[in-house]
Amino acid sequence: MKTEINQENILEINDLRTSFFVGKNEVKAVDGVTFQVPKGKTLGIVGESGSGKSITSLSILRLIDEPGKIVGGSINFKGEDLTKVSMSRMRQIRGNEISMIFQEPMTSLNPVYTIGQQLREAFKIHQGLGKKEGTKRAIEMLELVGIPSPDKRVNQYPFELSGGMRQRVMIAMALACKPELLIADEPTTALDVTIQAQILELIKELQEEIGMSVIMITHDLGVVAETCDYVAVMYAGNIVEYADVETLFEDPKHPYTVGLLNSLPRHDIEQDELIPIKGNVPAPDEMPTGCRFAPRCPHASEICKTHPELTETKDGNDVRCWIYTPDWDKEEVSVYDK
Amino acid sequence: MTNKLLDVNGLKQYFPIKGGFFGRTVNHVKAVDDISFHINEGETVAIVGESGCGKSTTGRAVLRLDEPTEGSVIFDGQEITALSKSELRNIRSEMQIIFQDPYASLNPRQTVKTILMEAMEIQKIGKSKKERTERVIELMETVGLQRHQMNRYPHEFSGGQRQRIGIARALSVDPKLIIADEAVSALDVSIQAQVLNLMKKLQREMKLTYMFISHDLGVVRHISDRIIVMYLGKIVEMGDTKSIFEKPQHPYTKALLSAIPVPDPKKKSNRIFLRGDVPSPIDPPTGCRFHTRCPFATDLCRTTEPTLERKDKEIDENHEVACHYALDIERGIHKAQYEMHNAREVLDDEDEVIEA
């Protein structure tokens, strides 16, 4: 996979594999994911339910619980392999060097503690600040994320805030220790569009101020187009396409990416008809052995029964599809249609 | 000659808040507050708006799933609000609803066949069991499921397939009007497109009328003929789809449209940021309900409620808007009272709104 030559990467993931063990079965939720996050940039991971995008992000922070396990690959964060570091080192990293915000702000905030108490915790653990100093910093953080009258809000409980406000508190909490990498897992999916616009803009502005890198996990191609520099499209545990954001939207290569864009109803232009992708995502225990998209792909042929590798194309996209390899036979018709 | 299938007039839906010493009604949530609209036969009308605007409540009130507080709902010439329970049951076969979460709205202990048969038995459709079974098979095929799947349980289906079952159930009683309440919102885009295309196809073939409730303006632009934009229990704008998207008149509609991320990195929208959050429907703002968040608001907006009417004579005749300044804003006579293209400034300025 191609990266900018002069740019330093804050995170490099290589062949990451995370599986869930149910009885005797191994469900490969993330199966050989490789990508880099350049410093100060935003990488979008886009995919539908079950594509493995959230599991990838949880793996980075080693937040995978039994029966799940990282079974292979490396996660290189500033020269350290996060799959190998001790749990106590991991605790130093979480919330301090790498932070995460989740979709549902209400379930991620503790309902019985005030906003201030929860923000102070981070300062206490990572910076050893006392109550007075911690509260002062908490108020500063709330102000930073645009919460009005932060000195009053700091003593309130999560239920007293609206959804948008809570997500801003989550962002304040995630940014409390000025992390170098922020993982945002569907940060605006539960919010109304006008509030979403505020939150996305806020993340963008804060990113520029702090200079952090962001991994934006989303199913929304609009959010990707507006916030990301690079995009990885995931399908069934694999990255099927990786490109910079302009290339991806202008010249999508993988049939799945093309299918996604064709099935998207747009508000900004008039469309005649949506062209859906046929069928459903295969169940994890019924994964095809070859290309995982083949059963739904309009171009699938005999060769697709073998698993394709992610290969670079001349246009700058990395694509996991036989069509873009010399082995592709144009004349052959789809075998999956019969 | 277009025929009004549904005519809603002055609909109000207040929900009481119990409290105080003896559990008396202390206040009301004014979920829908005096709205009027109609839907023509064979048309798709979308009701859009953000959480709490009253769009779902409107759908439920039309079906009388909640008893409307005030107003009239005339369906196919019959006043719904005046019907008795049994009359209502009869007419419900003509108006069906599809919900957002197909799993929560299907009984997990019944097979698809039982689910589909039940509705037909209640509505006395089909003379015999055999006839009904045949109809189940026909319905399964209509919505793109296979006939052998009818003996399966809902958990054996994927989200998109479950939504197809929901559609099949709605169709089983031969309705005229289908209310789709966020029917495709929980689905992944690739599946969502399948279901949307199915709904369009069914409409063409069966001459269905849709009331399509959604927060997703992309979906709405694709499926609807006309759009009703709601904010805090009121209709703020109403018009033909093309006209609403291309010439939005109300500042709220404009902000809403500008807030949607565009799936094209080259198109940078000139975003209008709104201050704060939607106020509480228990004690909605006086005058125009949008004034607390509107960059154009003046004292007039704070005191006098605007009426929904056609303002700009040059735009489509169906296009109505409830804003005192819609025309003046259009002509550049009335300017915004503050900068609205900077997120942080808007956020900093939010204090008064929240405190109020």
XYZ file of C-alpha atoms in Angstrom:
694
model
C 0.000 0.000 0.000
C 1.243 3.373 -0.993
C 1.947 6.169 1.480
C 3.274 9.678 1.083
C 7.040 9.529 1.062
C 7.761 12.548 3.178
C 5.038 11.916 5.616
C 5.602 10.131 8.819
C 2.945 7.652 9.816
C 1.632 7.719 13.319
C 0.088 4.287 12.997
C 0.929 1.355 10.771
C -1.229 -1.719 10.822
C 0.045 -4.824 9.151
C -1.977 -7.903 8.325
C -4.152 -7.531 11.412
C -6.337 -10.520 12.162
C -8.980 -10.570 14.866
C -11.181 -13.597 15.324
C -14.009 -14.652 17.581
C -14.041 -18.210 18.814
C -17.519 -19.613 19.164
C -17.488 -23.287 20.093
C -15.175 -24.904 17.603
C -15.710 -22.206 15.015
C -13.412 -19.342 14.296
C -15.212 -16.286 12.984
C -12.693 -14.066 11.238
C -14.110 -10.605 11.892
C -10.964 -8.832 10.710
C -8.931 -10.851 8.281
C -5.644 -9.381 7.214
C -6.138 -5.626 7.414
C -3.227 -3.367 6.475
C -3.222 0.419 6.510
C -1.305 3.487 7.629
C -2.419 6.716 9.223
C -0.208 9.661 8.208
C 0.511 12.181 10.954
C -2.069 14.952 11.229
C -4.339 13.389 8.599
C -7.725 11.709 8.719
C -8.226 8.171 7.546
C -11.798 7.070 6.969
C -12.794 3.456 7.364
C -16.087 2.944 5.608
C -18.201 -0.166 5.417
C -21.600 -1.592 6.205
C -22.697 -3.600 9.241
C -20.442 -6.575 9.838
C -17.594 -5.331 7.668
C -15.207 -5.396 10.635
C -14.597 -1.652 10.821
C -15.430 -1.322 14.499
C -13.525 -4.483 15.430
C -10.470 -3.030 13.682
C -10.646 0.100 15.822
C -11.242 -1.832 19.031
C -8.262 -4.020 18.178
C -6.000 -0.974 17.982
C -6.822 -0.166 21.605
C -6.788 -3.855 22.534
C -10.386 -3.630 23.676
C -11.385 -6.993 22.236
C -12.979 -9.182 24.873
C -13.389 -12.932 25.092
C -14.247 -14.860 22.972
C -12.492 -12.469 20.596
C -8.748 -12.371 20.143
C -6.136 -10.688 17.987
C -4.661 -13.740 16.284
C -2.080 -12.156 14.020
C -0.458 -9.087 12.554
C 1.069 -6.005 14.099
C -0.139 -2.577 15.151
C 2.782 -0.216 15.065
C 2.148 2.998 16.995
C 5.182 5.322 17.119
C 7.583 2.388 16.990
C 5.774 0.231 19.502
C 3.829 -2.888 18.542
C 0.571 -2.544 20.432
C -0.216 -6.231 20.066
C 2.829 -6.991 22.185
C 2.969 -4.288 24.861
C 1.942 -5.010 28.455
C -1.530 -4.207 29.758
C -0.152 -1.502 32.049
C 1.548 0.204 29.102
C -1.718 -0.136 27.188
C -3.515 1.695 29.991
C -1.012 4.541 29.697
C -1.708 4.780 25.984
C -5.500 4.633 26.161
C -7.076 8.021 26.659
C -3.665 9.633 26.705
C -1.910 8.971 23.427
C -4.803 7.295 21.615
C -8.385 8.244 22.437
C -11.671 6.977 21.210
C -15.185 8.373 20.892
C -18.129 6.084 20.426
C -21.478 6.311 18.699
C -23.765 6.412 21.696
C -22.680 9.161 24.084
C -25.229 8.224 26.743
C -23.953 4.698 27.185
C -20.320 5.801 27.195
C -20.801 8.315 30.001
C -21.292 7.140 33.558
C -24.748 8.340 34.637
C -23.949 8.573 38.371
C -20.937 10.877 38.089
C -20.929 14.519 37.081
C -19.295 15.629 33.859
C -16.513 17.216 35.934
C -15.784 14.064 37.917
C -15.494 12.041 34.718
C -13.219 14.553 33.046
C -11.046 14.870 36.178
C -10.465 11.130 36.174
C -8.433 11.339 32.995
C -6.305 14.182 34.368
C -5.767 12.298 37.623
C -4.729 9.032 35.986
C -2.533 10.398 33.223
C -1.212 13.626 34.693
C -1.623 13.175 38.446
C -3.650 16.364 38.806
C -5.572 17.042 42.037
C -9.224 17.982 42.342
C -8.814 21.742 42.079
C -6.406 21.711 39.173
C -8.410 18.923 37.494
C -11.636 20.908 37.664
C -9.913 23.914 36.179
C -8.685 21.840 33.254
C -12.111 20.188 32.890
C -13.743 23.614 32.512
C -11.119 24.575 29.931
C -11.862 21.428 27.955
C -15.616 22.040 28.007
C -14.994 25.546 26.785
C -12.778 24.202 24.006
C -15.551 22.002 22.635
C -18.009 24.891 22.720
C -20.155 24.035 25.703
C -21.832 27.183 27.010
C -21.382 28.133 30.697
C -18.824 25.380 31.308
C -18.452 26.314 34.980
C -22.082 25.314 35.538
C -22.069 22.330 33.184
C -19.088 20.793 34.928
C -21.272 19.982 37.938
C -24.124 18.499 35.932
C -24.913 14.865 35.229
C -25.075 13.364 31.714
C -28.889 13.128 31.748
C -29.109 16.890 32.085
C -27.479 17.384 28.686
C -28.876 16.944 25.171
C -27.475 14.362 22.761
C -25.295 16.863 20.935
C -23.980 18.267 24.216
C -23.147 14.781 25.457
C -21.203 14.021 22.324
C -19.273 17.252 22.878
C -18.515 16.111 26.431
C -17.263 12.810 25.005
C -15.017 14.731 22.652
C -13.770 16.892 25.530
C -12.988 13.732 27.448
C -11.234 12.110 24.508
C -9.153 15.219 23.908
C -8.444 15.888 27.596
C -4.855 14.643 27.363
C -4.238 15.965 23.837
C -3.963 12.548 22.177
C -1.879 12.055 19.067
C -4.486 9.775 17.549
C -8.251 10.005 17.861
C -10.434 7.088 16.842
C -13.979 8.242 16.183
C -16.352 5.303 15.786
C -19.550 6.571 14.134
C -19.354 9.754 16.251
C -22.399 11.410 14.691
C -24.599 8.512 13.640
C -27.018 8.964 16.543
C -27.293 12.722 16.033
C -29.554 14.884 13.902
C -27.917 16.376 10.799
C -27.758 19.953 12.059
C -26.012 18.730 15.220
C -23.842 16.371 13.167
C -22.629 19.342 11.156
C -21.574 21.119 14.359
C -19.752 18.077 15.746
C -17.882 17.213 12.534
C -16.763 20.802 12.144
C -15.649 20.826 15.762
C -13.553 17.676 15.338
C -11.962 19.182 12.236
C -11.115 22.461 13.955
C -9.710 20.769 17.034
C -7.650 18.442 14.879
C -5.985 21.439 13.276
C -5.380 23.047 16.665
C -3.920 20.006 18.402
C -2.371 18.497 15.280
C -3.692 15.050 15.950
C -4.422 12.266 13.492
C -7.929 10.862 13.211
C -9.408 7.522 12.229
C -13.016 8.175 11.256
C -15.133 5.055 11.231
C -18.453 5.496 9.484
C -21.018 3.986 7.167
C -21.879 7.408 5.765
C -20.132 8.214 2.477
C -21.081 11.863 2.893
C -19.189 12.074 6.174
C -16.205 10.390 4.522
C -16.174 12.828 1.617
C -16.272 15.800 3.946
C -13.870 14.839 6.689
C -11.295 12.356 5.405
C -7.994 12.607 3.527
C -7.687 8.881 2.859
C -10.309 6.167 2.747
C -10.237 2.432 3.347
C -13.366 0.598 2.202
C -14.011 -2.563 4.183
C -16.139 -5.528 3.222
C -16.496 -8.737 5.212
C -13.308 -8.324 7.235
C -11.104 -7.172 4.345
C -10.042 -3.837 2.990
C -11.269 -3.975 -0.594
C -10.126 -0.535 -1.665
C -7.821 2.165 -0.365
C -7.274 5.569 -1.938
C -7.126 9.249 -1.207
C -10.575 10.694 -0.860
C -10.738 12.473 -4.221
C -9.549 9.455 -6.182
C -11.993 7.193 -4.406
C -15.059 9.263 -5.182
C -13.997 10.259 -8.661
C -12.738 6.927 -9.835
C -13.922 4.088 -7.601
C -12.497 0.776 -8.752
C -13.717 -2.111 -6.651
C -17.176 -3.351 -7.716
C -18.288 -3.051 -4.096
C -17.245 0.601 -3.838
C -18.959 1.291 -7.153
C -22.048 -0.557 -5.906
C -22.126 1.474 -2.698
C -21.966 4.756 -4.564
C -24.658 3.620 -7.005
C -27.053 2.616 -4.257
C -26.710 5.860 -2.348
C -29.728 8.150 -2.613
C -28.378 11.678 -2.919
C -29.970 14.883 -1.722
C -27.772 17.137 -3.807
C -28.525 15.811 -7.289
C -31.445 14.265 -9.123
C -31.128 10.559 -9.815
C -33.277 8.361 -11.988
C -32.842 5.056 -10.323
C -30.778 3.537 -7.585
C -28.766 0.511 -8.582
C -28.622 -1.698 -5.507
C -26.073 -4.412 -4.836
C -27.913 -7.695 -5.070
C -28.083 -10.123 -2.174
C -26.765 -9.773 1.353
C -23.448 -9.777 3.172
C -22.619 -13.470 3.710
C -22.876 -14.727 7.297
C -19.456 -14.950 8.985
C -19.561 -18.748 9.035
C -20.545 -18.930 5.361
C -17.746 -16.774 3.985
C -16.841 -17.698 0.408
C -13.305 -19.016 0.059
C -12.388 -16.755 -2.831
C -13.248 -13.104 -3.177
C -15.820 -12.409 -0.494
C -17.781 -10.047 -2.662
C -17.982 -12.481 -5.577
C -21.491 -13.849 -4.836
C -22.872 -10.289 -5.081
C -20.562 -9.032 -7.792
C -21.873 -8.395 -11.315
C -18.448 -9.188 -12.823
C -17.526 -12.326 -10.899
C -15.948 -15.130 -12.891
C -14.018 -18.347 -12.385
C -10.859 -16.686 -11.105
C -12.822 -15.018 -8.288
C -12.986 -18.348 -6.521
C -9.393 -17.590 -5.510
C -8.849 -14.870 -2.921
C -7.432 -11.700 -4.540
C -4.709 -9.572 -2.951
C -4.826 -5.825 -2.409
C -2.869 -4.495 -5.389
C -1.899 -1.034 -6.490
C -3.404 0.316 -9.689
C -1.933 2.973 -11.947
C -4.554 5.485 -10.854
C -3.489 5.401 -7.250
C -6.197 3.177 -5.797
C -5.243 -0.039 -4.064
C -7.868 -2.596 -5.007
C -8.593 -6.151 -3.934
C -10.098 -7.364 -7.194
C -8.983 -9.619 -10.031
C -10.287 -7.189 -12.646
C -7.284 -4.958 -12.037
C -4.719 -7.715 -12.399
C -3.132 -9.125 -15.581
C -4.832 -12.450 -14.794
C -8.271 -11.077 -15.601
C -9.975 -12.587 -18.638
C -12.383 -10.065 -20.120
C -14.235 -12.557 -22.270
C -15.287 -14.859 -19.511
C -18.853 -14.408 -18.289
C -20.017 -14.350 -14.719
C -20.188 -17.800 -13.192
C -22.253 -16.674 -10.261
C -25.249 -15.636 -12.300
C -26.066 -19.140 -13.371
C -58.517 14.861 -11.671
C -56.584 14.166 -8.528
C -58.421 12.740 -5.629
C -57.536 13.547 -2.013
C -57.008 10.238 -0.254
C -56.030 11.765 3.054
C -57.000 15.182 4.312
C -55.679 16.325 7.663
C -56.986 19.540 9.169
C -55.866 21.330 12.300
C -54.377 18.177 13.784
C -53.116 18.512 17.342
C -51.535 15.816 19.416
C -50.753 16.704 23.015
C -49.406 14.174 25.459
C -50.123 14.892 29.125
C -47.302 15.043 31.650
C -48.448 13.680 34.979
C -46.930 15.006 38.151
C -47.545 16.904 41.347
C -49.409 15.511 44.338
C -52.220 13.454 42.895
C -50.678 12.623 39.572
C -52.588 15.410 37.919
C -51.770 16.601 34.459
C -49.297 19.381 35.039
C -48.392 20.133 31.469
C -48.456 18.865 27.912
C -45.913 17.813 25.363
C -47.156 19.526 22.243
C -45.838 16.932 19.824
C -47.976 18.052 16.907
C -49.537 21.461 17.122
C -52.134 22.404 14.565
C -51.002 21.044 11.223
C -52.980 20.667 8.005
C -52.021 18.821 4.838
C -53.407 16.393 2.314
C -52.150 13.459 0.291
C -53.500 12.712 -3.171
C -54.174 9.232 -4.404
C -51.112 7.503 -5.833
C -48.772 10.147 -4.502
C -45.771 9.835 -2.190
C -45.618 12.569 0.400
C -42.626 12.688 2.706
C -42.644 14.206 6.171
C -39.141 15.226 7.151
C -37.561 16.784 10.186
C -35.222 16.036 13.041
C -35.900 14.104 16.246
C -38.853 15.468 18.145
C -40.369 17.451 15.273
C -43.564 15.397 15.423
C -43.268 13.479 12.158
C -43.823 10.018 13.670
C -46.582 11.321 15.919
C -48.351 12.631 12.832
C -48.205 9.177 11.266
C -49.570 7.522 14.380
C -52.330 10.100 14.762
C -53.479 9.561 11.175
C -53.903 5.848 11.929
C -55.399 6.712 15.301
C -52.792 4.601 17.046
C -52.819 7.578 19.379
C -56.082 9.428 19.915
C -55.599 12.912 18.360
C -56.250 15.785 20.762
C -57.948 17.940 18.166
C -58.495 18.237 14.462
C -59.913 16.119 11.695
C -58.439 13.299 9.636
C -60.463 12.438 6.569
C -59.425 9.254 4.805
C -61.167 8.393 1.558
C -64.104 10.597 2.471
C -64.507 9.215 5.983
C -63.771 11.110 9.188
C -61.358 8.831 11.050
C -61.563 10.586 14.388
C -65.312 9.926 14.638
C -65.209 6.181 13.963
C -66.002 3.501 16.545
C -63.470 0.802 17.387
C -64.947 -1.743 14.985
C -65.371 0.737 12.151
C -61.791 1.748 12.724
C -60.651 -1.853 12.439
C -62.362 -2.145 9.064
C -60.762 0.965 7.699
C -57.322 0.022 8.982
C -57.086 -2.605 6.280
C -56.850 0.318 3.895
C -54.117 2.133 5.774
C -51.082 0.214 6.907
C -47.855 1.147 8.620
C -44.285 -0.113 8.251
C -41.986 0.609 11.157
C -38.307 1.369 11.381
C -37.149 -1.652 13.310
C -38.423 -4.697 11.467
C -37.249 -7.011 14.195
C -39.125 -5.294 16.989
C -42.321 -5.234 14.940
C -42.403 -8.931 14.043
C -43.389 -11.530 16.622
C -40.282 -13.697 17.103
C -42.377 -16.746 17.960
C -44.417 -16.770 14.787
C -43.341 -17.964 11.391
C -43.594 -15.550 8.502
C -46.599 -17.466 7.257
C -48.431 -17.098 10.585
C -47.570 -13.404 10.683
C -48.973 -12.819 7.217
C -52.024 -15.035 7.756
C -52.993 -13.301 10.991
C -53.582 -9.941 9.365
C -55.664 -11.525 6.606
C -57.770 -13.479 9.088
C -58.530 -10.356 11.103
C -59.477 -8.470 7.981
C -61.350 -11.500 6.565
C -59.373 -11.582 3.366
C -59.529 -14.804 1.413
C -62.316 -17.331 1.828
C -60.382 -20.358 2.992
C -57.079 -21.245 4.554
C -55.940 -22.544 1.212
C -56.738 -19.294 -0.493
C -54.862 -17.369 2.181
C -51.836 -19.623 1.904
C -51.760 -19.012 -1.810
C -51.848 -15.329 -1.143
C -48.949 -15.641 1.313
C -46.879 -17.309 -1.396
C -47.837 -14.604 -3.842
C -46.889 -11.902 -1.338
C -43.546 -13.520 -0.564
C -42.706 -13.471 -4.244
C -43.956 -9.916 -4.677
C -41.514 -8.618 -2.067
C -38.638 -10.713 -3.385
C -38.542 -13.560 -0.872
C -38.719 -17.242 -1.736
C -41.818 -19.247 -1.030
C -40.014 -21.896 1.040
C -38.909 -19.173 3.446
C -42.457 -18.666 4.683
C -42.080 -21.330 7.338
C -39.090 -19.616 8.888
C -38.968 -17.345 11.925
C -37.985 -13.655 11.806
C -34.569 -14.270 13.395
C -33.583 -16.383 10.417
C -33.758 -13.365 8.144
C -31.389 -10.440 7.641
C -32.461 -6.853 8.335
C -33.357 -6.144 4.727
C -35.356 -9.349 4.417
C -37.217 -8.585 7.635
C -38.177 -5.225 6.244
C -39.516 -7.058 3.178
C -41.636 -9.165 5.530
C -42.917 -5.950 7.110
C -43.857 -4.720 3.651
C -45.513 -8.038 2.790
C -47.571 -7.839 5.962
C -48.676 -4.316 5.146
C -49.626 -5.422 1.611
C -51.443 -8.553 2.790
C -54.658 -6.656 3.494
C -54.659 -4.707 0.233
C -54.191 -1.197 1.598
C -54.578 2.083 -0.247
C -52.264 4.077 1.974
C -48.989 2.895 3.474
C -47.336 4.934 6.161
C -43.627 4.140 6.153
C -42.111 5.377 9.394
C -38.325 5.475 8.898
C -38.826 2.213 7.022
C -35.350 2.110 5.480
C -33.374 4.051 8.077
C -31.927 1.039 9.868
C -30.701 -0.624 6.687
C -27.264 -0.531 5.096
C -27.192 1.524 1.884
C -26.831 -1.432 -0.463
C -29.894 -3.065 1.107
C -31.713 0.228 1.512
C -31.565 0.726 -2.240
C -33.131 -2.708 -2.783
C -36.022 -1.911 -0.454
C -36.552 1.571 -1.922
C -36.693 0.159 -5.439
C -39.132 -2.484 -4.259
C -41.389 0.154 -2.715
C -41.351 2.181 -5.920
C -42.158 -0.869 -8.007
C -45.046 -1.861 -5.735
C -46.423 1.645 -5.906
C -46.471 1.543 -9.702
C -48.046 -1.897 -9.824
C -50.610 -1.546 -7.047
C -51.327 2.187 -7.242
C -50.325 2.661 -3.617
C -50.171 5.965 -1.814
C -47.241 6.501 0.527
C -46.788 8.738 3.496
C -43.064 8.484 3.919
C -41.687 9.603 7.274
C -37.932 10.033 7.291
C -35.038 12.108 8.528
C -32.888 11.124 5.541
C -33.227 13.762 2.852
C -31.342 11.720 0.293
C -33.920 8.956 0.539
C -36.726 11.493 0.533
C -35.544 13.235 -2.608
C -35.409 9.897 -4.323
C -38.839 8.586 -3.417
C -41.259 11.437 -2.863
C -43.395 13.695 -5.025
C -44.048 16.238 -2.320
C -42.325 17.111 0.934
C -43.551 18.454 4.257
C -40.838 19.878 6.497
C -41.689 19.886 10.187
C -40.035 21.633 13.089
C -41.151 21.333 16.700
C -44.703 20.236 15.959
C -45.341 22.653 13.100
C -45.118 22.529 9.339
C -42.530 25.119 8.318
C -42.456 24.395 4.617
C -44.325 22.261 2.133
C -43.962 21.803 -1.589
C -43.018 19.673 -4.579
C -39.792 17.743 -4.084
C -37.901 19.515 -6.840
C -38.979 22.914 -5.615
C -38.077 22.183 -1.965
C -34.602 20.938 -2.863
C -33.815 23.548 -5.462
C -35.543 26.582 -3.989
C -35.902 26.084 -0.251
C -37.560 29.131 1.310
C -37.519 28.612 5.053
C -34.244 29.278 6.915
C -34.680 25.944 8.706
C -35.052 23.990 5.478
C -31.993 25.762 4.096
C -29.952 24.944 7.188
C -31.152 21.357 7.159
C -30.204 20.879 3.514
C -26.846 22.553 3.966
C -26.023 20.372 6.969
C -26.130 17.079 5.083
C -22.659 15.895 4.145
C -22.327 15.633 0.374
C -20.774 12.398 -0.882
C -18.503 14.275 -3.249
C -15.238 15.686 -1.894
C -15.159 18.358 -4.582
C -18.457 19.910 -3.600
C -17.891 21.981 -0.523
C -21.232 23.154 0.708
C -21.655 26.605 2.152
C -22.867 25.381 5.477
C -25.306 27.241 7.672
C -24.736 26.353 11.300
C -27.686 26.533 13.636
C -27.247 27.572 17.215
C -27.973 25.105 19.949
C -30.522 22.346 20.057
C -34.232 22.017 19.392
C -36.160 23.599 22.321
C -38.488 21.526 24.476
C -41.943 20.832 22.994
C -43.419 21.179 26.497
C -42.935 24.904 26.449
C -42.215 25.796 22.831
C -40.952 29.285 21.947
C -43.545 31.971 21.293
C -44.084 33.350 17.810
C -42.151 31.404 15.209
C -40.870 28.261 16.911
C -37.630 28.407 15.031
C -36.702 31.906 16.205
C -34.325 30.701 18.958
C -32.060 29.130 16.349
C -32.756 31.306 13.350
C -30.057 33.701 12.183
C -32.710 35.961 10.635
C -35.036 36.262 13.624
C -36.370 39.661 14.713
C -38.849 40.841 17.347
C -41.687 40.102 14.946
C -40.615 36.438 14.867
C -40.471 36.296 18.641
C -44.050 37.502 19.053
C -46.094 36.610 15.986
C -46.514 33.161 14.559
C -46.116 33.106 10.775
C -48.783 31.390 8.681
C -48.037 28.701 6.137
C -48.677 30.265 2.741
C -47.335 30.701 -0.759
C -44.958 33.646 -0.521
C -43.008 33.764 -3.728
C -45.413 33.949 -6.658
C -42.690 32.859 -9.031
C -42.110 29.490 -7.498
C -44.251 26.425 -7.772
C -47.847 26.950 -6.699
C -47.782 24.077 -4.228
C -44.847 25.559 -2.417
C -45.824 27.099 0.927
C -43.647 28.433 3.694
C -44.212 29.671 7.249
C -41.724 32.511 7.597
C -42.266 36.272 7.906
C -39.130 37.055 5.970
C -39.001 34.289 3.349
C -39.386 36.760 0.503
C -37.171 39.488 1.946
C -34.373 36.994 2.574
C -34.704 35.778 -0.982
C -34.444 39.327 -2.320
C -31.542 40.141 -0.050
C -33.505 42.837 1.802
C -33.483 41.032 5.123
C -30.025 40.002 6.320
C -28.868 37.492 8.913
C -28.359 38.991 12.353
C -25.110 37.115 12.903
C -22.429 35.146 11.060
C -23.598 31.630 10.409
C -20.779 29.944 8.583
C -18.447 29.424 11.509
C -19.217 26.499 13.806
C -17.256 27.623 16.835
C -18.615 31.149 16.920
C -22.099 29.780 16.744
C -21.311 27.402 19.568
C -19.840 30.167 21.712
C -22.910 32.199 21.183
C -25.222 29.521 22.360
C -25.491 30.477 25.998
C -28.677 32.491 25.956
C -30.434 29.864 23.905
C -29.658 27.079 26.331
C -30.416 29.152 29.395
C -33.728 30.383 28.052
